[in-house]
Coordinates of C-alpha atoms in Angstrom, one line a residue:
Chain A
M17 CA 0.1 0.0 0.0
P18 CA 1.5 3.3 -0.9
R19 CA 2.6 5.6 1.9
P20 CA 3.9 9.0 2.0
F21 CA 7.4 8.9 0.5
H22 CA 10.0 9.2 3.2
V23 CA 13.5 7.8 2.7
E24 CA 15.9 9.5 5.0
G25 CA 18.7 8.8 7.3
A26 CA 20.3 5.5 8.2
G27 CA 18.6 2.3 8.2
Q28 CA 15.5 2.8 6.1
W29 CA 14.6 0.2 3.7
T30 CA 12.0 0.1 1.0
V31 CA 10.6 -2.8 -1.0
T32 CA 8.9 -2.1 -4.3
P33 CA 7.4 -4.5 -6.6
S34 CA 8.6 -3.1 -9.9
E35 CA 6.5 -3.3 -13.0
G36 CA 8.0 -3.9 -16.3
V37 CA 10.9 -1.4 -16.1
R38 CA 13.0 -3.5 -18.4
R39 CA 12.7 -2.3 -22.0
G40 CA 13.3 -4.2 -25.1
T41 CA 16.7 -4.0 -26.9
G42 CA 17.2 -1.7 -29.7
R43 CA 15.9 1.3 -27.7
I44 CA 17.9 4.1 -26.2
L45 CA 17.3 3.8 -22.5
G46 CA 17.2 6.8 -20.2
M47 CA 19.7 7.1 -17.4
L48 CA 17.2 5.7 -14.7
E49 CA 15.9 3.0 -16.8
S50 CA 19.3 1.7 -17.8
L51 CA 20.2 1.8 -14.1
L52 CA 17.2 -0.3 -13.2
A53 CA 17.5 -2.6 -16.2
L54 CA 19.9 -5.0 -14.7
D55 CA 19.2 -7.2 -11.8
G56 CA 21.5 -7.7 -8.8
L57 CA 23.2 -5.0 -6.7
V58 CA 23.2 -1.4 -7.8
L59 CA 25.8 0.4 -5.7
L60 CA 25.5 4.3 -5.4
R61 CA 28.7 5.8 -4.0
D62 CA 28.6 9.3 -2.8
S63 CA 30.7 11.7 -0.8
V64 CA 30.1 14.6 1.6
E65 CA 30.1 17.2 -1.2
W66 CA 28.0 15.3 -3.8
E67 CA 25.3 13.6 -2.0
G68 CA 23.4 10.5 -3.5
R69 CA 20.2 10.3 -1.5
S70 CA 18.3 12.3 -3.9
L71 CA 19.4 9.9 -6.8
L72 CA 18.3 7.0 -4.7
K73 CA 14.9 8.6 -4.2
A74 CA 14.6 9.3 -7.9
L75 CA 15.4 5.5 -8.6
V76 CA 12.9 4.4 -6.0
K77 CA 10.2 6.7 -7.5
K78 CA 10.8 5.4 -10.9
S79 CA 10.3 1.8 -9.6
A80 CA 6.5 2.4 -9.0
L81 CA 4.8 1.2 -5.8
L82 CA 6.4 1.5 -2.5
V83 CA 6.2 -0.5 0.7
Y84 CA 8.1 1.3 3.5
H85 CA 9.9 -0.2 6.3
D86 CA 10.8 2.2 9.0
L87 CA 14.1 1.4 10.7
F88 CA 15.1 5.0 11.2
R89 CA 13.1 5.6 14.4
D90 CA 14.7 2.8 16.5
P91 CA 17.2 0.6 14.7
L92 CA 19.1 -0.5 17.8
N93 CA 16.1 -1.1 20.1
W94 CA 16.8 1.7 22.6
S95 CA 13.3 2.8 23.3
K96 CA 11.1 1.1 25.7
P97 CA 8.9 -0.8 24.6
G98 CA 11.3 -1.7 21.6
K99 CA 9.7 -1.2 18.3
A100 CA 12.6 -2.6 16.3
H101 CA 12.9 -6.0 14.9
P102 CA 13.9 -8.4 17.6
G103 CA 16.6 -10.0 15.7
G104 CA 18.3 -6.6 14.9
P105 CA 19.0 -5.2 11.6
L106 CA 20.4 -8.5 10.1
E107 CA 17.3 -10.4 10.7
A108 CA 15.1 -7.6 9.3
L109 CA 17.3 -7.8 6.2
R110 CA 16.9 -11.5 5.8
D111 CA 13.2 -11.2 6.4
L112 CA 13.0 -9.1 3.3
D113 CA 14.5 -11.8 1.3
K114 CA 11.7 -14.1 2.3
R115 CA 8.9 -11.6 1.9
T116 CA 9.8 -10.8 -1.8
G117 CA 9.1 -14.3 -2.9
S118 CA 6.2 -13.1 -5.0
G119 CA 7.0 -11.2 -8.1
P120 CA 9.9 -9.0 -9.2
A121 CA 10.9 -6.4 -6.6
T122 CA 13.4 -3.5 -5.9
I123 CA 14.9 -3.2 -2.5
A124 CA 16.4 0.2 -1.7
L125 CA 18.8 0.4 1.2
D126 CA 19.7 3.7 2.9
S127 CA 22.5 3.3 3.8
L128 CA 24.9 0.5 3.4
S129 CA 27.3 2.4 5.3
W130 CA 25.1 2.1 8.4
L131 CA 24.9 -1.6 7.8
L132 CA 28.6 -1.9 7.5
H133 CA 29.2 -0.1 10.7
H134 CA 26.8 -2.4 12.6
L135 CA 27.4 -5.8 10.8
P136 CA 30.7 -7.5 9.9
C137 CA 31.4 -7.1 6.3
P138 CA 31.4 -10.9 5.3
T139 CA 28.0 -11.2 6.9
L140 CA 26.6 -8.2 5.0
C141 CA 28.1 -9.4 1.6
Q142 CA 26.6 -12.9 2.1
T143 CA 23.2 -11.4 2.9
L144 CA 23.2 -8.9 -0.1
H145 CA 24.4 -11.8 -2.3
A146 CA 21.5 -13.9 -1.2
L147 CA 19.0 -11.1 -1.6
S148 CA 20.0 -10.2 -5.1
R149 CA 20.0 -14.0 -5.9
Q150 CA 23.3 -13.9 -8.0
D151 CA 23.7 -17.6 -7.4
S152 CA 20.7 -18.9 -9.4
C153 CA 21.4 -19.5 -13.0
P154 CA 19.1 -17.6 -15.5
G155 CA 17.3 -20.8 -16.3
D156 CA 16.5 -22.0 -12.8
S157 CA 14.4 -19.2 -11.2
P158 CA 11.1 -18.1 -13.1
P159 CA 11.4 -14.8 -14.8
G160 CA 9.2 -13.1 -12.2
E161 CA 11.6 -13.7 -9.4
Q162 CA 14.2 -11.2 -10.3
V163 CA 15.2 -9.0 -7.4
R164 CA 17.0 -5.7 -7.7
V165 CA 18.9 -4.2 -4.8
L166 CA 19.8 -0.3 -4.7
G167 CA 22.3 0.4 -2.0
L168 CA 23.7 3.8 -1.0
L169 CA 27.2 3.8 0.3
H170 CA 29.3 6.7 1.6
E171 CA 32.7 6.4 0.3
E172 CA 34.7 8.4 2.9
L173 CA 33.5 6.1 5.7
H174 CA 35.1 3.0 4.8
G175 CA 38.5 1.5 3.9
P176 CA 39.5 0.0 0.6
G177 CA 38.7 -3.6 1.8
P178 CA 34.9 -3.2 2.5
L179 CA 34.5 -0.8 -0.6
G180 CA 36.2 -3.3 -2.9
A181 CA 34.2 -6.3 -1.6
L182 CA 30.9 -4.4 -2.2
S183 CA 32.1 -3.0 -5.5
S184 CA 32.8 -6.5 -6.8
L185 CA 29.3 -7.8 -5.7
A186 CA 27.6 -5.0 -7.7
Q187 CA 26.3 -5.4 -11.3
T188 CA 26.0 -1.7 -11.7
E189 CA 28.1 0.8 -10.0
V190 CA 27.5 4.6 -9.8
T191 CA 30.0 7.0 -8.4
L192 CA 28.8 10.5 -7.8
S193 CA 31.1 13.5 -8.3
G194 CA 30.9 16.9 -10.0
T195 CA 32.5 20.0 -10.9
M196 CA 31.5 23.8 -10.8
G197 CA 28.3 23.1 -9.2
Q198 CA 27.2 20.4 -11.7
A199 CA 26.8 16.8 -10.6
S200 CA 27.9 13.9 -12.6
A201 CA 27.5 10.2 -12.4
H202 CA 30.1 7.8 -13.6
I203 CA 28.4 4.4 -14.2
L204 CA 30.0 1.2 -14.7
Y205 CA 27.8 -1.7 -16.0
R206 CA 29.1 -5.3 -15.5
R207 CA 26.8 -7.5 -17.7
P208 CA 27.6 -11.3 -17.4
R209 CA 29.9 -12.6 -20.2
Q210 CA 30.3 -9.1 -21.6
R211 CA 32.9 -6.4 -21.2
P212 CA 32.3 -3.8 -18.7
I213 CA 30.8 -0.5 -20.1
H214 CA 31.7 2.9 -18.6
Q215 CA 29.5 5.8 -19.0
T216 CA 29.4 9.4 -17.6
Q217 CA 26.3 11.4 -17.4
W218 CA 25.8 15.0 -16.1
F219 CA 22.4 15.4 -14.4
S220 CA 20.5 17.2 -11.8
I221 CA 17.4 16.1 -9.9
L222 CA 14.3 18.2 -9.9
P223 CA 12.2 18.8 -6.8
D224 CA 9.8 16.1 -7.8
F225 CA 12.6 13.6 -7.9
S226 CA 12.7 13.3 -11.7
L227 CA 15.9 13.3 -13.4
E228 CA 17.1 16.0 -15.9
L229 CA 20.3 15.3 -18.0
Q230 CA 22.7 18.2 -18.4
V231 CA 25.3 19.2 -20.8
E232 CA 28.9 18.6 -19.7
P233 CA 30.4 21.8 -18.6
P234 CA 33.4 23.1 -20.5
L235 CA 36.6 21.4 -19.4
E236 CA 38.6 24.6 -18.5
S237 CA 37.4 26.4 -15.5
R238 CA 38.1 29.9 -15.6
P239 CA 37.9 32.1 -12.6
R240 CA 34.7 34.1 -13.2
S241 CA 35.9 37.7 -13.8
D242 CA 33.9 40.4 -12.0
P243 CA 32.1 42.4 -14.6
H244 CA 31.7 45.3 -12.3
T245 CA 35.3 46.2 -11.8
P246 CA 36.7 47.9 -15.1
S247 CA 40.2 46.7 -16.0
V248 CA 42.7 49.3 -15.1
D249 CA 46.0 50.1 -17.1
P250 CA 48.8 50.4 -14.4
T251 CA 51.1 52.4 -16.5
T252 CA 48.9 55.5 -16.8
H253 CA 49.9 57.3 -13.7
L254 CA 53.5 56.8 -13.2
T255 CA 56.1 59.4 -12.8
F256 CA 58.5 57.7 -15.2
N257 CA 58.0 56.5 -18.9
L258 CA 57.4 52.9 -19.5
H259 CA 56.5 53.2 -23.2
L260 CA 58.7 53.0 -26.2
S261 CA 58.5 55.1 -29.4
K262 CA 58.5 53.4 -32.8
K263 CA 62.1 54.1 -33.4
E264 CA 63.1 52.9 -30.0
R265 CA 61.3 49.7 -30.6
E266 CA 63.0 49.1 -33.9
I267 CA 66.4 49.6 -32.5
K268 CA 65.6 47.3 -29.5
D269 CA 64.5 44.6 -32.0
S270 CA 67.5 44.6 -34.1
L271 CA 70.0 44.5 -31.1
T272 CA 71.9 41.3 -30.9
L273 CA 72.5 40.0 -27.4
P274 CA 75.9 39.6 -26.4
F275 CA 75.9 36.0 -25.4
Q276 CA 73.7 34.7 -28.1
F277 CA 75.4 32.4 -30.4
S278 CA 74.5 33.3 -33.9
S279 CA 75.7 32.0 -37.3
E280 CA 77.9 35.1 -37.8
K281 CA 79.7 34.5 -34.4
Q282 CA 80.2 31.0 -35.4
Q283 CA 81.9 31.7 -38.8
A284 CA 84.1 34.4 -37.0
L285 CA 85.4 31.9 -34.6
L286 CA 85.9 29.2 -37.2
R287 CA 87.9 31.3 -39.6
P288 CA 90.4 33.7 -38.0
G289 CA 90.1 37.1 -39.7
L290 CA 92.9 38.9 -41.4
G291 CA 93.7 41.1 -38.3
Q292 CA 93.9 38.2 -36.0
A293 CA 97.1 36.3 -36.1
T294 CA 97.7 33.5 -33.7
S295 CA 99.2 35.0 -30.7
H296 CA 102.7 34.2 -29.6
I297 CA 104.3 34.4 -26.3
F298 CA 107.9 35.8 -26.2
Y299 CA 109.8 34.7 -23.0
E300 CA 113.3 35.5 -22.3
P301 CA 114.4 33.8 -19.1
D302 CA 116.9 35.9 -17.0
A303 CA 119.9 34.6 -15.0
Y304 CA 117.9 33.6 -11.9
D305 CA 115.2 31.6 -13.7
D306 CA 115.9 27.9 -13.6
L307 CA 112.9 26.3 -15.3
D308 CA 112.8 22.6 -14.6
Q309 CA 110.2 20.9 -16.7
E310 CA 109.5 18.1 -14.1
D311 CA 109.2 20.5 -11.2
P312 CA 108.0 24.0 -12.6
D313 CA 107.0 25.2 -9.1
D314 CA 110.0 24.2 -7.4
D315 CA 108.4 22.8 -4.4
L316 CA 109.1 19.1 -4.6
D317 CA 111.2 17.8 -1.9
V318 CA 113.2 15.3 -3.6
Chain B
M3 CA 35.0 50.1 3.8
G4 CA 31.3 50.7 3.6
F5 CA 30.2 47.0 3.4
S6 CA 28.0 46.1 6.2
R7 CA 27.8 42.7 7.9
E8 CA 24.1 42.4 7.0
E9 CA 25.0 42.1 3.3
Y10 CA 27.1 39.1 4.1
W11 CA 24.8 37.4 6.3
S12 CA 21.6 37.9 4.2
G13 CA 20.1 34.5 3.4
L14 CA 21.9 32.5 5.9
P15 CA 19.7 30.6 8.2
F16 CA 20.7 32.3 11.3
P17 CA 21.7 35.9 12.2
S18 CA 25.2 37.1 12.5
P19 CA 26.7 37.1 16.0
G20 CA 26.3 40.5 17.4
N21 CA 23.1 41.3 15.4
L22 CA 20.4 39.1 17.0
P23 CA 16.9 39.8 16.1
D24 CA 14.0 39.7 18.4
A25 CA 11.8 37.5 16.2
G26 CA 13.7 34.4 17.0
V27 CA 13.8 31.1 15.1
D28 CA 13.1 31.1 11.4
C29 CA 10.4 28.4 11.1
V30 CA 11.8 27.2 7.7
F31 CA 15.1 26.1 9.3
R32 CA 13.8 23.5 11.9
G33 CA 14.3 20.0 12.3
K34 CA 18.0 20.3 11.0
L35 CA 21.3 19.2 12.2
T36 CA 24.0 21.8 12.1
L37 CA 27.6 20.7 12.2
L38 CA 30.3 22.9 13.6
C39 CA 33.7 21.8 12.6
D40 CA 37.0 23.4 13.5
A41 CA 40.6 22.7 12.1
K42 CA 43.7 24.2 13.3
T43 CA 41.7 26.7 15.3
D44 CA 39.2 27.0 18.1
G45 CA 35.7 27.0 16.8
S46 CA 34.0 27.3 20.3
F47 CA 32.9 31.0 19.6
L48 CA 30.4 29.3 17.3
V49 CA 29.0 27.3 20.2
H50 CA 28.7 30.4 22.4
H51 CA 26.9 32.2 19.6
F52 CA 24.3 29.4 19.0
L53 CA 23.7 29.1 22.7
S54 CA 22.9 32.6 23.1
F55 CA 21.0 32.8 20.0
Y56 CA 18.7 30.0 20.8
L57 CA 18.2 31.2 24.4
K58 CA 17.2 34.6 23.2
A59 CA 15.0 33.0 20.6
N60 CA 13.0 31.5 23.5
C61 CA 13.9 27.8 22.7
K62 CA 14.2 25.0 25.1
V63 CA 17.8 24.2 25.1
C64 CA 19.6 21.1 26.2
F65 CA 23.3 21.8 26.6
V66 CA 25.6 18.9 26.9
A67 CA 28.8 20.7 28.1
L68 CA 31.8 18.3 28.2
V69 CA 34.7 20.6 27.6
Q70 CA 34.2 23.7 30.0
S71 CA 32.8 24.5 33.3
F72 CA 29.3 26.0 33.6
S73 CA 30.7 29.3 34.8
H74 CA 32.9 29.7 31.8
Y75 CA 29.9 29.6 29.5
N76 CA 28.0 31.8 31.7
I77 CA 30.7 34.4 31.8
V78 CA 30.8 34.4 27.9
G79 CA 27.1 34.3 27.7
Q80 CA 26.8 37.5 29.8
K81 CA 29.1 39.3 27.3
L82 CA 26.8 38.2 24.5
G83 CA 23.7 39.3 26.6
V84 CA 22.2 36.2 28.2
S85 CA 22.3 34.9 31.6
L86 CA 22.6 31.1 31.8
T87 CA 22.0 30.9 35.5
S88 CA 18.5 32.6 35.2
A89 CA 17.7 30.5 32.1
R90 CA 18.5 27.3 34.1
E91 CA 16.5 28.5 37.0
R92 CA 13.3 29.1 34.9
G93 CA 13.6 25.9 33.2
Q94 CA 14.6 26.9 29.8
L95 CA 18.1 25.4 29.9
V96 CA 19.2 22.0 31.1
V97 CA 22.8 21.7 31.3
L98 CA 24.9 18.5 31.6
E99 CA 28.1 19.6 33.0
G100 CA 30.5 17.0 32.0
L101 CA 33.4 17.9 34.2
K102 CA 31.4 17.8 37.3
S103 CA 29.4 14.8 36.5
A104 CA 32.2 12.7 35.3
V105 CA 33.4 12.7 39.0
D106 CA 29.9 12.1 40.3
V107 CA 29.4 8.9 38.4
F108 CA 32.0 7.1 40.6
F109 CA 30.3 8.2 43.8
R110 CA 26.8 6.8 42.9
P111 CA 25.4 3.3 43.2
R112 CA 26.0 1.5 40.0
E113 CA 22.3 0.7 39.5
E114 CA 21.3 4.3 39.3
P115 CA 21.4 5.3 35.5
H116 CA 23.7 8.1 34.8
P117 CA 24.2 10.0 31.4
L118 CA 28.0 9.4 31.6
Q119 CA 27.6 5.8 32.5
F120 CA 30.0 4.5 29.8
L121 CA 33.0 6.0 31.9
R122 CA 32.3 3.1 34.4
E123 CA 32.4 0.2 31.8
A124 CA 35.5 -1.6 31.0
S125 CA 34.7 -2.0 27.4
A126 CA 33.5 0.7 25.0
G127 CA 29.8 0.9 25.6
D128 CA 27.1 2.7 23.8
L129 CA 25.7 6.2 24.7
Q130 CA 22.1 5.1 25.5
P131 CA 21.9 6.6 28.9
L132 CA 23.2 10.0 27.5
Y133 CA 20.4 9.8 24.8
A134 CA 17.9 9.0 27.6
F135 CA 19.0 12.2 29.5
V136 CA 18.6 14.3 26.3
R137 CA 15.1 12.8 25.6
D138 CA 13.9 13.4 29.1
A139 CA 15.4 17.0 29.1
L140 CA 13.7 18.0 25.8
E141 CA 10.4 16.0 25.9
P142 CA 7.6 18.4 25.3
V143 CA 5.3 18.5 28.3
D144 CA 1.8 17.4 27.3
G145 CA -1.1 19.6 28.4
A146 CA 1.1 22.7 29.3
E147 CA 0.8 25.6 26.9
A148 CA 3.8 25.9 24.7
A149 CA 6.1 28.0 26.8
W150 CA 9.1 27.4 24.7
R151 CA 9.7 27.3 21.0
C152 CA 11.4 24.3 19.2
P153 CA 13.6 22.2 21.4
V154 CA 17.4 22.4 20.7
L155 CA 20.2 20.1 21.5
L156 CA 23.7 21.7 21.7
V157 CA 26.8 19.3 22.2
D158 CA 30.3 20.7 23.0
D159 CA 31.9 18.6 21.8
L160 CA 31.6 15.3 20.3
S161 CA 35.4 14.6 19.6
V162 CA 35.9 14.6 23.6
L163 CA 33.7 11.4 23.6
L164 CA 36.3 9.7 21.3
S165 CA 39.1 10.6 23.7
L166 CA 37.0 9.0 26.5
G167 CA 37.0 5.7 24.9
V168 CA 33.7 5.7 23.0
G169 CA 34.0 4.3 19.5
P170 CA 33.0 6.5 16.6
V171 CA 30.1 4.1 15.6
A172 CA 28.7 4.6 19.0
V173 CA 28.8 8.5 18.8
L174 CA 27.2 8.2 15.3
D175 CA 24.5 6.0 16.8
F176 CA 23.9 8.6 19.4
V177 CA 23.5 11.5 17.0
H178 CA 21.2 9.2 14.9
Y179 CA 18.8 8.6 17.8
C180 CA 19.0 12.3 18.7
R181 CA 18.1 13.3 15.1
A182 CA 15.2 10.8 15.0
T183 CA 13.8 12.2 18.3
V184 CA 14.7 15.9 18.5
C185 CA 14.8 16.8 14.7
R186 CA 12.2 14.3 13.1
E187 CA 9.7 13.9 15.8
W188 CA 9.7 17.2 17.7
K189 CA 10.9 19.5 14.9
G190 CA 13.8 20.8 16.9
N191 CA 17.4 21.5 15.9
I192 CA 20.7 20.0 16.8
V193 CA 24.0 21.9 16.8
A194 CA 27.2 19.7 17.6
L195 CA 30.9 20.7 17.5
V196 CA 33.5 18.2 16.3
H197 CA 37.3 18.7 15.8
D198 CA 39.0 17.9 12.6
S199 CA 42.4 16.8 13.6
G200 CA 43.8 17.0 10.0
D201 CA 46.0 14.1 11.1
A202 CA 45.9 11.3 8.6
E203 CA 46.7 8.8 11.3
D204 CA 43.6 9.5 13.2
E205 CA 41.0 7.2 11.6
E206 CA 38.3 7.3 14.3
S207 CA 38.1 11.1 14.1
D208 CA 37.9 11.0 10.3
V209 CA 35.0 8.4 10.5
L210 CA 33.2 10.5 13.0
L211 CA 33.7 13.6 11.0
N212 CA 32.5 12.2 7.7
G213 CA 29.7 10.2 9.2
L214 CA 28.4 13.4 10.8
S215 CA 28.9 15.5 7.7
H216 CA 26.8 12.9 5.8
Q217 CA 24.0 13.3 8.5
S218 CA 24.0 17.1 8.6
H219 CA 22.1 19.7 6.5
L220 CA 24.5 22.6 7.2
I221 CA 28.2 22.4 7.9
L222 CA 30.1 25.4 9.4
R223 CA 33.8 24.9 9.2
A224 CA 36.2 27.3 11.0
E225 CA 39.7 27.0 9.8
G226 CA 42.9 28.8 10.8
L227 CA 44.5 30.7 8.0
A228 CA 46.9 28.6 5.9
T229 CA 49.7 31.2 6.4
G230 CA 49.5 31.1 10.2
F231 CA 48.4 33.4 13.0
C232 CA 47.3 37.0 12.2
K233 CA 46.5 39.5 14.7
D234 CA 43.5 41.1 12.6
V235 CA 42.2 38.0 10.9
H236 CA 41.5 35.0 13.2
G237 CA 40.4 32.5 10.7
Q238 CA 38.1 31.7 8.0
L239 CA 34.7 30.3 8.1
R240 CA 33.3 28.0 5.3
I241 CA 29.6 27.4 5.0
L242 CA 28.5 24.3 3.1
W243 CA 24.9 23.4 2.4
R244 CA 24.2 19.8 1.7
R245 CA 21.5 20.2 -0.7
P246 CA 19.9 17.8 -3.1
L247 CA 21.4 17.8 -6.6
Q248 CA 19.3 20.7 -7.9
P249 CA 19.8 22.4 -11.2
T250 CA 21.2 25.9 -11.2
A251 CA 20.9 26.8 -7.6
H252 CA 20.4 30.5 -7.2
R253 CA 23.0 30.6 -4.4
D254 CA 26.3 29.1 -4.3
R255 CA 26.6 25.7 -2.3
S256 CA 29.4 26.9 -0.3
L257 CA 30.6 30.4 1.0
T258 CA 33.7 31.4 2.7
Y259 CA 34.2 34.4 4.9
Q260 CA 37.1 35.5 7.2
Y261 CA 36.5 36.6 10.8
K262 CA 37.9 38.4 13.8
I263 CA 36.8 37.6 17.2
Q264 CA 36.2 40.7 19.3
D265 CA 35.2 41.0 22.9
K266 CA 31.5 41.0 22.6
S267 CA 30.9 39.8 18.9
V268 CA 32.5 38.5 15.9
S269 CA 32.9 40.6 12.7
F270 CA 32.9 38.8 9.2
F271 CA 34.0 40.1 5.9
A272 CA 34.9 38.7 2.6
K273 CA 38.3 37.1 2.0
G274 CA 41.0 39.7 1.8
M275 CA 38.6 42.5 2.8
S276 CA 39.7 43.0 6.4
P277 CA 39.7 46.6 7.4
A278 CA 43.1 46.2 8.8
V279 CA 44.5 45.1 5.6
L280 CA 42.9 47.5 3.3

């Protein structure tokens, strides 16, 4: 029975029987439809700056009817009398598995980070695997039994181990980021027996939780110049002259720099000119000079 | 320079410190968690501001004061124009003075529940008794006329709980329960201060800060200047709204101001526009 839509905070799970979201091949799928087309686990990775809850809500809204399990109010059974599931969050999760025996279903988990904090990672992975029924071969289970799990995961809260484990379980992985105020989703599709497909979409979510695709913003991000301040020429009010006249500029351009090695200099060095004879040194030793070739400085004590 | 503080503060969900209106709490901004975070500087001026603001706005305040004594907050509150002792006497303010109660907990019989019960336990427990204290303090009294406006929980600060041996997941659970009760059920607000150590080795502090950031609607981050201490500019304040991914928000998602703390107020200005520098 449909209830007011309210998915917020940790530990809220919704189960929706999805109706024919899968489209036929050969048609261009919208972003939400393509995310919901595959069964198994769809992992939404968000960060503090780019939050993913609104995308999760948009996906849940796309999945038609909604049955809502409230675990936000009292997940750990602190209030008396306790309103929570007696077995804790793990048993509640396993019960969802049994309840969705009839018909295709979409299970949305907000958030997987909360579950990872309270359950050991292997237990959670096994439960998710059982929920999304990845073990069953396509021929075994009847077509109506397909289950889709949407999980929201906060990237900064976990180390590479749990992130990698959940990522390897996922059939579809959406990483949210953005630039210059525009959000983007990098989507990785892992279809069985096919190569993984990468796709990047720029989008925004409207207040009624429908998705609007945006154009990719230009790559170079210039700092926005303030149109109110006029550009000022700094050389206008100086007490000395920084400008060059035309003649001065010509002289300056034609000047060769002293240490620049040009072809003229190269020729002058290779071919000694007429005025330059090889230099000679004329030395006349006087009486006191005793030039010893083996000891010219005369300081060896031999 | 001719720029008034009001121009910078227009549009923010709370008034600037030093310019408190009489009207009180804006009813649009209720049921929210505001996270105060400081890095390389002391962000307690924000705690004092929010405490005096909500008391002046006639809200019922539960103040979990773990860092300083009651008289310290009282002295600063008097400079900002509120008297905490009289607020406590007329029942508007409920204070858990952490420094005093931490000693009391060892002199009580074990069966009596105490908000800081986790100090007595050998292994890291949960903060359920603290949550029970907050719930009892802020529970709206049925039948009586609404003397106070929305309930407010103010915590100074949450990082101290980490150093007292509580795990980050337990602190996140405590904040989750407070949100479920104070924000969702009673449409109140929560303001909590947490420290960003900036140390890459401190994983617990990182998990706590990021987990709280994901739960909060508004993050105010006070940072020291990157170039070091300055006499005229004490730091900069970054304001980040965690909004849904809406198209072309008419306001930026984050703003940055620099500030200088004075004796009775704090003055804010745009980056590089400090009157001392211009």
